Amino acid sequence: MEPLPSPASMDVEAPAPAEPTLPAKPLFAPLKAQEMSDGRVQFRKVSVPPHRYSPLKKSWMDIYTPVYEHMKIDIRMNLKARKVELKTRRDTPDVSNLQKCADFVQAFMLGFDVPDAVALLRLDELYVESFEIKDVKTLRGEHLSRAIGRLSGKGGKTKFAIENATKTRIVIADSKIHILGSFANIKIARDSLCSLILGSPAGKVYSKLRAVSARLAERF
Amino acid sequence: MVNPEEAGLQVLRRLKSTDPPTWLAPNPSLAQDARAASLHLFSSLQPFAPKSPFDRLLVDGFDAEQIWQQIDLQSQPLLSGLRRELRRFEKNPAEISDLFGGGEASEGKGKGRGGGVDDLGGEGMEVDGFDEFDEDGDSDGEEDGEGGAEERGVEGGESGESEEGEEERNDGGIEDKFLKIKELEEYLQKDEAREYGLEDGSKKNKEKKTVASDSDEEEEEDEEEEEGDDDDDDDDDDDDDELGEFDVDDEDDGGMGKLGSARYEDFFGGKKEKVAPRKYRSSDGLESSTDDEGEENGADGNKGNHNLSTHEKELLDLKAKIEQMEKSNLEPKTWTMQGEVTAAKRPKNSALEVDLDFEHNVRPAPVITEEVTASLEELIRNRILEGHFDDVEKPPSLPTKAPREIKELDENKSKRGLAEIYEEEYAQRTNLASAPLSFSDELKKEASLLFKKVCLKLDALSHFHFAPKPIIEDMSIQANVPALAMEEIAPLAVSDAAMLAPEEVFAGKGDIKDETELTQADRKRRRAKKKRINKAEATKRMAKKGRETALNRGEGKEE
């Protein structure tokens, strides 16, 4: 551990007789990530599910570049453990970078595309929310399949409609649903998806979405 | 008479002999001849035409139209009469033989006429050929003349017949199944008897008989006249008189004889018999005294009938009528004369027999003629050509507000990544100039700018008393925008430090609950709070007002 940089040497002048002078205000440079955690390196490990293995291999460079160059975080793939490991460097500017990178990689593992997941790196307020269909309504067998079909729509058009209207990204993995976006948008998307799961027809959801998107657009 | 006739015939022959082509050009001599011929023919027909106003045809100085009108006036009744005679002969062909039989043994006058007729008849037939050359106006008269000649031929024969054969034919063409002369006379006698008394009637009959025997022919003729408007002989002007006394048939001696040989005793005896039935007739609930009175009156009246003058008789008549009318007035009126009548008050089906007058508030259905149809079709055709239909059109709804841009839902996979979308959104938010992307048109922008200027000027008219300051885009608005945007150009990462302090974003205290999260008690509490606040405000306002009025009043008092 490096010793803390000594504060700027203070010239302690002999106090003038009869006048007590206050000491000068100390100036501290902002802490670096390393210093904040007492010079220790921080790690994050993200496990890779088997179905994301080959996409990871394909788009490794797209993941590596922004993490290493822009975020200044070390990233490597542990093939044996099937994990992606992230580590802070000495010149990592901010502690939150590590967390952001971890979230980014996690998002990729959930199924989001790299250009979408990169938004996580760039914007603070984006979150990923996951829930299951059975959280909304207990469906079994064919009903479940039909619900999933309803969610996606023909050729995925319902899903895309929701995505475009609410500026989110949705991943439907069997009975798990992940939504990436800002808080309010996630809420809207989640409402739409829940109504679809509960059985409302796509047209109804569309009309609601239209109203919502219009309202969203009017804000500016 | 013969010379003019001869002259006329000569003229006619001359006209007949001229060549047809000469008629094409106007020829004064031919015109003169034609006029003379028309004159001759007219005068020959004159004896047979009963009601013609002209004794002779006026041809000097009259044009063709006027001559034609004169001839027309004469010939129309002639033609109709002849037609009637023809029809009669069609029905009874036997009469034709009578006609000719009578015609042969006719008197001199008839024969002469007939002879003349035969002669002229031949001419008439030949003159027929001129029918076609009708181009000259002068030949019009001639055309009619020959028609007249034809008529005359028939008429001459008939006149002879009627003069002789009236003894044989008792019922001329007048009688048919509806009209019998005998019945007519009987009725007339009865009526006369009723009106004047049998005695007088018998006297009058005697008188009439003598008169009738003189003017048998004429009456016979008059019969025909009444029925068929024949005009062989000259009309007697006392047609109407004879009508009144027309109840005589000189053949029907039987009926007349009975009346004619009636004596006073017979009359009185008959009269007594008559009075009795009359008594029965007049008895309809009246008192016997009145009956006796009436009887006496009647008797007296009958007795003195021949002593009273016509005027007195009329007065009696009138009195009787008045009595009758007064009696009927006292009786209840018929249902048609009463006011409102229900079905119960009138006899059954009586409304069907009476001609009731309603006010029909309906326009009568139009009679569809060909013209109407044609006009309708014309109208339809024109409308179709113009394209002017009477379709019901919706009134154009005024646009209450500008139509909003409907953002269509894109159902395709978004081509841009999420990061790019948020980047763009952020750029919009920070860069105010690019904010009005909702404006679809440059023109709209310009228009809105112009309108804002106009509004500003208008507001200036009212000294800006009410108008808020116009919002111009280039004014800096403190928006809740990331603070770093003010300093950096294109930050890669955005800090969540905003320009507005959190208190400025939202100032509230206590437990903030959403509308949906409130319980019933919470709602009640909120409502009560609202009411309390409003009440406080109201009281404050009232107090203020009271103070003001008091002040004003105080000031007023001081003054």
CSV table of C-alpha atoms in Angstrom, one decimal, chain B residues 123-480:
chain,number,residue,atom,x,y,z
B,123,GLU,CA,-123.3,20.3,-110.0
B,124,GLY,CA,-122.4,19.7,-106.4
B,125,MET,CA,-120.9,16.3,-107.2
B,126,GLU,CA,-118.8,17.7,-109.9
B,127,VAL,CA,-117.7,20.7,-107.9
B,128,ASP,CA,-116.3,18.2,-105.5
B,129,GLY,CA,-113.2,18.0,-107.6
B,130,PHE,CA,-112.2,21.5,-106.6
B,131,ASP,CA,-111.6,20.3,-103.1
B,132,GLU,CA,-107.9,19.8,-103.7
B,133,PHE,CA,-107.1,23.2,-105.1
B,134,ASP,CA,-107.3,25.0,-101.8
B,135,GLU,CA,-104.3,27.2,-102.1
B,136,ASP,CA,-106.2,30.3,-103.0
B,137,GLY,CA,-108.2,31.8,-100.3
B,138,ASP,CA,-111.0,32.6,-102.7
B,139,SER,CA,-111.8,29.0,-103.2
B,140,ASP,CA,-112.7,28.5,-99.6
B,141,GLY,CA,-116.2,29.9,-100.0
B,142,GLU,CA,-116.8,27.5,-102.9
B,143,GLU,CA,-115.8,24.5,-100.9
B,144,ASP,CA,-118.4,25.3,-98.4
B,145,GLY,CA,-121.0,26.0,-101.0
B,146,GLU,CA,-120.8,22.5,-102.5
B,147,GLY,CA,-121.1,21.0,-99.0
B,148,GLY,CA,-124.2,23.0,-98.6
B,149,ALA,CA,-125.5,21.7,-101.9
B,150,GLU,CA,-125.2,18.1,-100.6
B,151,GLU,CA,-127.1,19.0,-97.5
B,152,ARG,CA,-129.8,20.5,-99.5
B,153,GLY,CA,-130.3,17.4,-101.5
B,154,VAL,CA,-131.2,15.5,-98.4
B,155,GLU,CA,-133.1,18.2,-96.8
B,156,GLY,CA,-135.3,18.8,-99.8
B,157,GLY,CA,-136.5,15.3,-99.8
B,158,GLU,CA,-137.1,15.3,-96.1
B,159,SER,CA,-139.1,18.4,-96.1
B,160,GLY,CA,-141.6,16.9,-98.5
B,161,GLU,CA,-141.8,13.9,-96.4
B,162,SER,CA,-142.5,15.7,-93.3
B,163,GLU,CA,-145.2,17.8,-94.8
B,164,GLU,CA,-147.2,14.8,-96.0
B,165,GLY,CA,-146.4,12.0,-93.7
B,166,GLU,CA,-147.2,13.5,-90.4
B,167,GLU,CA,-150.5,11.8,-90.3
B,168,GLU,CA,-149.0,8.4,-90.6
B,169,ARG,CA,-146.2,8.7,-88.3
B,170,ASN,CA,-147.4,9.3,-84.9
B,171,ASP,CA,-144.2,8.7,-83.1
B,172,GLY,CA,-141.5,10.3,-85.1
B,173,GLY,CA,-137.9,9.7,-84.3
B,174,ILE,CA,-138.6,11.4,-81.0
B,175,GLU,CA,-140.2,8.6,-79.1
B,176,ASP,CA,-138.0,6.0,-77.6
B,177,LYS,CA,-138.4,3.8,-74.5
B,178,PHE,CA,-138.1,6.8,-72.2
B,179,LEU,CA,-140.4,9.2,-73.8
B,180,LYS,CA,-143.9,8.5,-74.8
B,181,ILE,CA,-145.9,11.4,-76.2
B,182,LYS,CA,-149.1,9.9,-74.8
B,183,GLU,CA,-147.7,9.6,-71.3
B,184,LEU,CA,-146.4,13.1,-71.5
B,185,GLU,CA,-149.8,14.5,-72.5
B,186,GLU,CA,-151.6,12.6,-69.8
B,187,TYR,CA,-149.2,13.9,-67.2
B,188,LEU,CA,-149.6,17.4,-68.4
B,189,GLN,CA,-153.4,17.1,-68.3
B,190,LYS,CA,-153.3,15.9,-64.8
B,191,ASP,CA,-151.1,18.7,-63.8
B,192,GLU,CA,-153.2,21.2,-65.4
B,193,ALA,CA,-156.2,19.8,-63.7
B,194,ARG,CA,-154.5,20.0,-60.4
B,195,GLU,CA,-153.5,23.5,-60.9
B,196,TYR,CA,-156.5,25.1,-62.5
B,197,GLY,CA,-159.3,22.7,-61.8
B,198,LEU,CA,-160.7,20.2,-64.2
B,199,GLU,CA,-163.4,22.5,-65.4
B,200,ASP,CA,-161.0,25.1,-66.6
B,201,GLY,CA,-158.7,22.6,-67.9
B,202,SER,CA,-161.4,21.1,-70.0
B,203,LYS,CA,-162.2,24.5,-71.4
B,204,LYS,CA,-158.7,25.3,-72.2
B,205,ASN,CA,-158.3,22.0,-73.9
B,206,LYS,CA,-161.2,22.8,-76.1
B,207,GLU,CA,-159.6,26.1,-77.0
B,208,LYS,CA,-156.3,24.5,-77.7
B,209,LYS,CA,-157.7,21.9,-79.9
B,210,THR,CA,-158.9,24.6,-82.3
B,211,VAL,CA,-155.6,26.3,-82.2
B,212,ALA,CA,-153.8,23.1,-82.6
B,213,SER,CA,-155.7,21.9,-85.7
B,214,ASP,CA,-154.4,25.0,-87.5
B,215,SER,CA,-150.9,24.7,-86.6
B,216,ASP,CA,-150.6,21.0,-86.7
B,217,GLU,CA,-147.6,21.0,-88.9
B,218,GLU,CA,-145.8,23.5,-86.9
B,219,GLU,CA,-146.4,21.7,-83.7
B,220,GLU,CA,-145.2,18.5,-85.2
B,221,GLU,CA,-142.3,20.4,-86.5
B,222,ASP,CA,-141.8,21.9,-83.1
B,223,GLU,CA,-141.8,18.5,-81.6
B,224,GLU,CA,-139.0,17.6,-83.9
B,225,GLU,CA,-137.4,20.9,-83.1
B,226,GLU,CA,-137.5,20.3,-79.5
B,227,GLU,CA,-135.9,16.9,-79.9
B,228,GLY,CA,-133.7,17.3,-82.9
B,229,ASP,CA,-133.3,20.8,-84.0
B,230,ASP,CA,-134.4,20.1,-87.6
B,231,ASP,CA,-134.9,23.2,-89.6
B,232,ASP,CA,-136.7,22.3,-92.8
B,233,ASP,CA,-139.3,24.9,-92.6
B,234,ASP,CA,-139.2,28.4,-91.1
B,235,ASP,CA,-139.2,28.6,-87.4
B,236,ASP,CA,-142.1,30.0,-85.7
B,237,ASP,CA,-141.2,32.6,-83.1
B,238,ASP,CA,-143.8,31.4,-80.7
B,239,ASP,CA,-141.9,28.2,-79.9
B,240,ASP,CA,-141.9,29.0,-76.2
B,241,ASP,CA,-145.6,29.8,-76.0
B,242,GLU,CA,-146.5,26.5,-77.6
B,243,LEU,CA,-144.2,24.7,-75.2
B,244,GLY,CA,-146.3,26.0,-72.3
B,245,GLU,CA,-149.5,24.8,-73.9
B,246,PHE,CA,-148.0,21.8,-75.3
B,247,ASP,CA,-150.2,19.1,-74.0
B,248,VAL,CA,-152.3,18.4,-77.0
B,249,ASP,CA,-152.1,15.6,-79.4
B,250,ASP,CA,-154.7,16.1,-82.0
B,251,GLU,CA,-154.6,12.4,-82.8
B,252,ASP,CA,-155.2,11.4,-79.2
B,253,ASP,CA,-158.9,12.2,-79.2
B,254,GLY,CA,-159.8,9.5,-76.7
B,255,GLY,CA,-158.3,11.2,-73.6
B,256,MET,CA,-159.4,14.6,-74.7
B,257,GLY,CA,-162.8,13.4,-75.4
B,258,LYS,CA,-163.4,12.4,-71.8
B,259,LEU,CA,-162.3,15.7,-70.5
B,260,GLY,CA,-163.9,17.6,-73.3
B,261,SER,CA,-167.4,16.2,-72.6
B,262,ALA,CA,-167.3,16.8,-68.9
B,263,ARG,CA,-170.2,18.7,-67.5
B,264,TYR,CA,-170.5,20.8,-64.4
B,265,GLU,CA,-172.4,18.1,-62.5
B,266,ASP,CA,-169.9,15.5,-63.5
B,267,PHE,CA,-167.3,18.0,-62.4
B,268,PHE,CA,-168.8,18.7,-59.0
B,269,GLY,CA,-169.5,15.1,-58.5
B,270,GLY,CA,-166.0,14.4,-59.3
B,271,LYS,CA,-164.9,17.2,-57.2
B,272,LYS,CA,-166.6,15.8,-54.1
B,273,GLU,CA,-164.9,12.5,-54.7
B,274,LYS,CA,-161.6,14.3,-55.1
B,275,VAL,CA,-162.1,16.3,-51.9
B,276,ALA,CA,-162.4,13.1,-49.8
B,277,PRO,CA,-159.1,11.7,-50.8
B,278,ARG,CA,-157.6,15.1,-50.4
B,279,LYS,CA,-158.8,15.1,-46.9
B,280,TYR,CA,-157.0,11.9,-46.2
B,281,ARG,CA,-154.0,13.2,-47.8
B,282,SER,CA,-153.8,16.3,-45.7
B,283,SER,CA,-154.6,14.5,-42.4
B,284,ASP,CA,-151.3,14.0,-40.6
B,285,GLY,CA,-152.0,14.6,-37.0
B,286,LEU,CA,-153.7,17.9,-37.4
B,287,GLU,CA,-157.0,18.6,-35.6
B,288,SER,CA,-160.2,17.7,-37.4
B,289,SER,CA,-161.3,21.3,-37.2
B,290,THR,CA,-158.3,22.3,-39.2
B,291,ASP,CA,-159.1,19.5,-41.5
B,292,ASP,CA,-162.6,20.7,-41.9
B,293,GLU,CA,-161.3,24.1,-42.4
B,294,GLY,CA,-158.9,22.9,-44.9
B,295,GLU,CA,-161.5,20.9,-46.5
B,296,GLU,CA,-163.8,23.9,-46.6
B,297,ASN,CA,-161.1,26.0,-47.7
B,298,GLY,CA,-160.2,23.5,-50.2
B,299,ALA,CA,-163.7,23.1,-51.3
B,300,ASP,CA,-164.2,26.8,-51.3
B,301,GLY,CA,-161.0,27.2,-53.1
B,302,ASN,CA,-162.0,24.6,-55.5
B,303,LYS,CA,-165.4,26.0,-55.8
B,304,GLY,CA,-164.1,29.5,-56.2
B,305,ASN,CA,-161.1,28.6,-58.1
B,306,HIS,CA,-162.5,29.6,-61.3
B,307,ASN,CA,-163.8,32.8,-59.6
B,308,LEU,CA,-160.3,33.8,-58.4
B,309,SER,CA,-157.9,35.6,-60.6
B,310,THR,CA,-154.5,34.2,-61.3
B,311,HIS,CA,-152.9,36.5,-58.8
B,312,GLU,CA,-155.2,35.3,-56.1
B,313,LYS,CA,-154.5,31.7,-57.1
B,314,GLU,CA,-150.8,32.4,-56.8
B,315,LEU,CA,-151.3,34.0,-53.4
B,316,LEU,CA,-153.2,30.8,-52.2
B,317,ASP,CA,-150.4,28.8,-53.5
B,318,LEU,CA,-147.8,30.9,-51.7
B,319,LYS,CA,-149.8,30.7,-48.5
B,320,ALA,CA,-149.9,26.9,-48.7
B,321,LYS,CA,-146.2,26.8,-49.2
B,322,ILE,CA,-145.6,29.1,-46.3
B,323,GLU,CA,-147.7,27.0,-44.1
B,324,GLN,CA,-145.8,23.9,-45.1
B,325,MET,CA,-142.5,25.6,-44.5
B,326,GLU,CA,-143.5,26.8,-41.1
B,327,LYS,CA,-144.7,23.3,-40.2
B,328,SER,CA,-141.4,21.9,-41.3
B,329,ASN,CA,-139.5,24.5,-39.3
B,330,LEU,CA,-141.3,23.4,-36.1
B,331,GLU,CA,-140.3,19.8,-36.6
B,332,PRO,CA,-136.9,18.7,-35.5
B,333,LYS,CA,-134.3,19.2,-38.2
B,334,THR,CA,-132.7,16.5,-40.2
B,335,TRP,CA,-129.4,15.2,-38.8
B,336,THR,CA,-127.4,17.0,-41.5
B,337,MET,CA,-128.7,20.3,-40.2
B,338,GLN,CA,-127.9,19.7,-36.6
B,339,GLY,CA,-124.6,20.6,-35.2
B,340,GLU,CA,-122.3,17.9,-34.0
B,341,VAL,CA,-123.8,14.5,-34.8
B,342,THR,CA,-122.5,11.3,-33.5
B,343,ALA,CA,-123.1,8.0,-35.2
B,344,ALA,CA,-125.8,7.1,-32.7
B,345,LYS,CA,-127.9,10.1,-33.5
B,346,ARG,CA,-128.2,9.5,-37.2
B,347,PRO,CA,-129.6,6.6,-39.1
B,348,LYS,CA,-127.4,3.8,-40.1
B,349,ASN,CA,-125.3,4.4,-43.2
B,350,SER,CA,-126.7,7.8,-43.7
B,351,ALA,CA,-123.3,9.5,-43.9
B,352,LEU,CA,-122.8,7.5,-47.1
B,353,GLU,CA,-125.7,9.1,-48.8
B,354,VAL,CA,-125.0,12.6,-47.9
B,355,ASP,CA,-122.4,14.6,-49.7
B,356,LEU,CA,-120.2,15.7,-46.8
B,357,ASP,CA,-117.9,18.6,-47.2
B,358,PHE,CA,-114.5,18.2,-45.6
B,359,GLU,CA,-111.6,20.5,-45.6
B,360,HIS,CA,-109.0,18.4,-47.1
B,361,ASN,CA,-105.7,19.6,-45.9
B,362,VAL,CA,-104.0,17.4,-48.4
B,363,ARG,CA,-102.9,18.7,-51.8
B,364,PRO,CA,-104.8,16.8,-54.4
B,365,ALA,CA,-102.6,14.2,-56.1
B,366,PRO,CA,-101.2,15.6,-59.3
B,367,VAL,CA,-102.5,14.2,-62.5
B,368,ILE,CA,-99.7,12.5,-64.3
B,369,THR,CA,-99.7,13.5,-67.9
B,370,GLU,CA,-97.1,13.0,-70.5
B,371,GLU,CA,-96.0,16.6,-70.1
B,372,VAL,CA,-95.5,16.1,-66.4
B,373,THR,CA,-93.4,13.0,-67.0
B,374,ALA,CA,-91.5,14.7,-69.7
B,375,SER,CA,-90.8,17.7,-67.5
B,376,LEU,CA,-89.6,15.5,-64.6
B,377,GLU,CA,-87.3,13.6,-66.8
B,378,GLU,CA,-85.9,16.8,-68.2
B,379,LEU,CA,-85.2,18.0,-64.7
B,380,ILE,CA,-83.5,14.7,-63.7
B,381,ARG,CA,-81.3,14.8,-66.8
B,382,ASN,CA,-80.2,18.3,-66.1
B,383,ARG,CA,-79.5,17.5,-62.5
B,384,ILE,CA,-77.3,14.6,-63.5
B,385,LEU,CA,-75.4,16.7,-66.0
B,386,GLU,CA,-74.8,19.4,-63.5
B,387,GLY,CA,-74.0,16.9,-60.7
B,388,HIS,CA,-76.3,18.9,-58.5
B,389,PHE,CA,-77.8,16.3,-56.1
B,390,ASP,CA,-79.6,16.8,-52.9
B,391,ASP,CA,-77.5,14.4,-50.8
B,392,VAL,CA,-77.4,15.0,-47.2
B,393,GLU,CA,-73.9,16.2,-46.4
B,394,LYS,CA,-72.4,16.3,-43.0
B,395,PRO,CA,-71.6,19.8,-41.9
B,396,PRO,CA,-67.9,20.3,-41.9
B,397,SER,CA,-66.8,20.1,-38.3
B,398,LEU,CA,-64.7,23.1,-37.3
B,399,PRO,CA,-61.2,22.0,-36.2
B,400,THR,CA,-61.2,22.8,-32.5
B,401,LYS,CA,-57.6,22.2,-32.2
B,402,ALA,CA,-54.7,21.4,-34.5
B,403,PRO,CA,-54.6,17.8,-35.4
B,404,ARG,CA,-52.0,16.1,-33.4
B,405,GLU,CA,-49.4,14.1,-35.0
B,406,ILE,CA,-50.2,10.5,-34.5
B,407,LYS,CA,-47.0,8.6,-34.0
B,408,GLU,CA,-47.4,5.3,-35.5
B,409,LEU,CA,-46.2,2.3,-33.6
B,410,ASP,CA,-43.2,0.8,-35.3
B,411,GLU,CA,-43.4,-2.9,-35.2
B,412,ASN,CA,-40.0,-3.6,-36.6
B,413,LYS,CA,-36.9,-4.2,-34.7
B,414,SER,CA,-35.3,-0.9,-33.9
B,415,LYS,CA,-32.2,-0.4,-36.1
B,416,ARG,CA,-30.5,1.9,-33.6
B,417,GLY,CA,-29.2,0.7,-30.4
B,418,LEU,CA,-30.7,1.8,-27.1
B,419,ALA,CA,-27.6,3.9,-26.4
B,420,GLU,CA,-28.1,5.9,-29.5
B,421,ILE,CA,-31.7,6.5,-28.8
B,422,TYR,CA,-31.0,7.8,-25.3
B,423,GLU,CA,-28.2,9.9,-26.7
B,424,GLU,CA,-30.5,11.5,-29.1
B,425,GLU,CA,-33.1,12.1,-26.4
B,426,TYR,CA,-30.5,13.7,-24.3
B,427,ALA,CA,-29.3,15.9,-27.1
B,428,GLN,CA,-32.9,17.1,-27.6
B,429,ARG,CA,-33.3,17.9,-24.0
B,430,THR,CA,-30.1,19.9,-23.7
B,431,ASN,CA,-30.1,21.6,-27.0
B,432,LEU,CA,-33.2,23.7,-26.9
B,433,ALA,CA,-33.0,24.8,-30.5
B,434,SER,CA,-33.7,21.4,-31.8
B,435,ALA,CA,-36.6,20.9,-29.4
B,436,PRO,CA,-39.4,21.9,-31.7
B,437,LEU,CA,-39.0,18.9,-33.9
B,438,SER,CA,-42.7,18.4,-33.5
B,439,PHE,CA,-43.2,21.1,-36.0
B,440,SER,CA,-43.8,19.2,-39.2
B,441,ASP,CA,-43.5,22.1,-41.5
B,442,GLU,CA,-41.3,25.1,-41.9
B,443,LEU,CA,-44.3,27.0,-43.1
B,444,LYS,CA,-46.0,26.2,-39.9
B,445,LYS,CA,-43.1,27.6,-37.9
B,446,GLU,CA,-43.2,30.8,-39.9
B,447,ALA,CA,-46.9,31.1,-39.6
B,448,SER,CA,-46.8,30.6,-35.8
B,449,LEU,CA,-44.1,33.3,-35.6
B,450,LEU,CA,-46.2,35.8,-37.6
B,451,PHE,CA,-49.2,35.0,-35.5
B,452,LYS,CA,-47.3,35.7,-32.4
B,453,LYS,CA,-46.3,39.1,-33.7
B,454,VAL,CA,-49.9,39.9,-34.6
B,455,CYS,CA,-51.0,38.8,-31.1
B,456,LEU,CA,-48.4,41.0,-29.6
B,457,LYS,CA,-49.7,44.0,-31.5
B,458,LEU,CA,-53.3,43.2,-30.6
B,459,ASP,CA,-52.3,42.9,-27.0
B,460,ALA,CA,-50.7,46.3,-27.2
B,461,LEU,CA,-54.1,47.7,-28.0
B,462,SER,CA,-55.2,46.8,-24.5
B,463,HIS,CA,-52.0,48.0,-22.9
B,464,PHE,CA,-51.0,44.5,-22.0
B,465,HIS,CA,-53.3,44.6,-19.1
B,466,PHE,CA,-54.1,41.0,-19.3
B,467,ALA,CA,-51.6,39.5,-21.6
B,468,PRO,CA,-48.8,37.5,-20.2
B,469,LYS,CA,-45.4,38.0,-21.5
B,470,PRO,CA,-44.9,36.3,-24.8
B,471,ILE,CA,-42.7,33.3,-24.7
B,472,ILE,CA,-39.9,33.5,-27.1
B,473,GLU,CA,-37.7,30.6,-27.6
B,474,ASP,CA,-34.5,32.4,-27.3
B,475,MET,CA,-35.2,33.4,-23.8
B,476,SER,CA,-33.4,31.2,-21.4
B,477,ILE,CA,-35.7,29.0,-19.4
B,478,GLN,CA,-34.5,27.3,-16.3
B,479,ALA,CA,-35.2,23.7,-17.2
B,480,ASN,CA,-34.4,20.7,-15.2
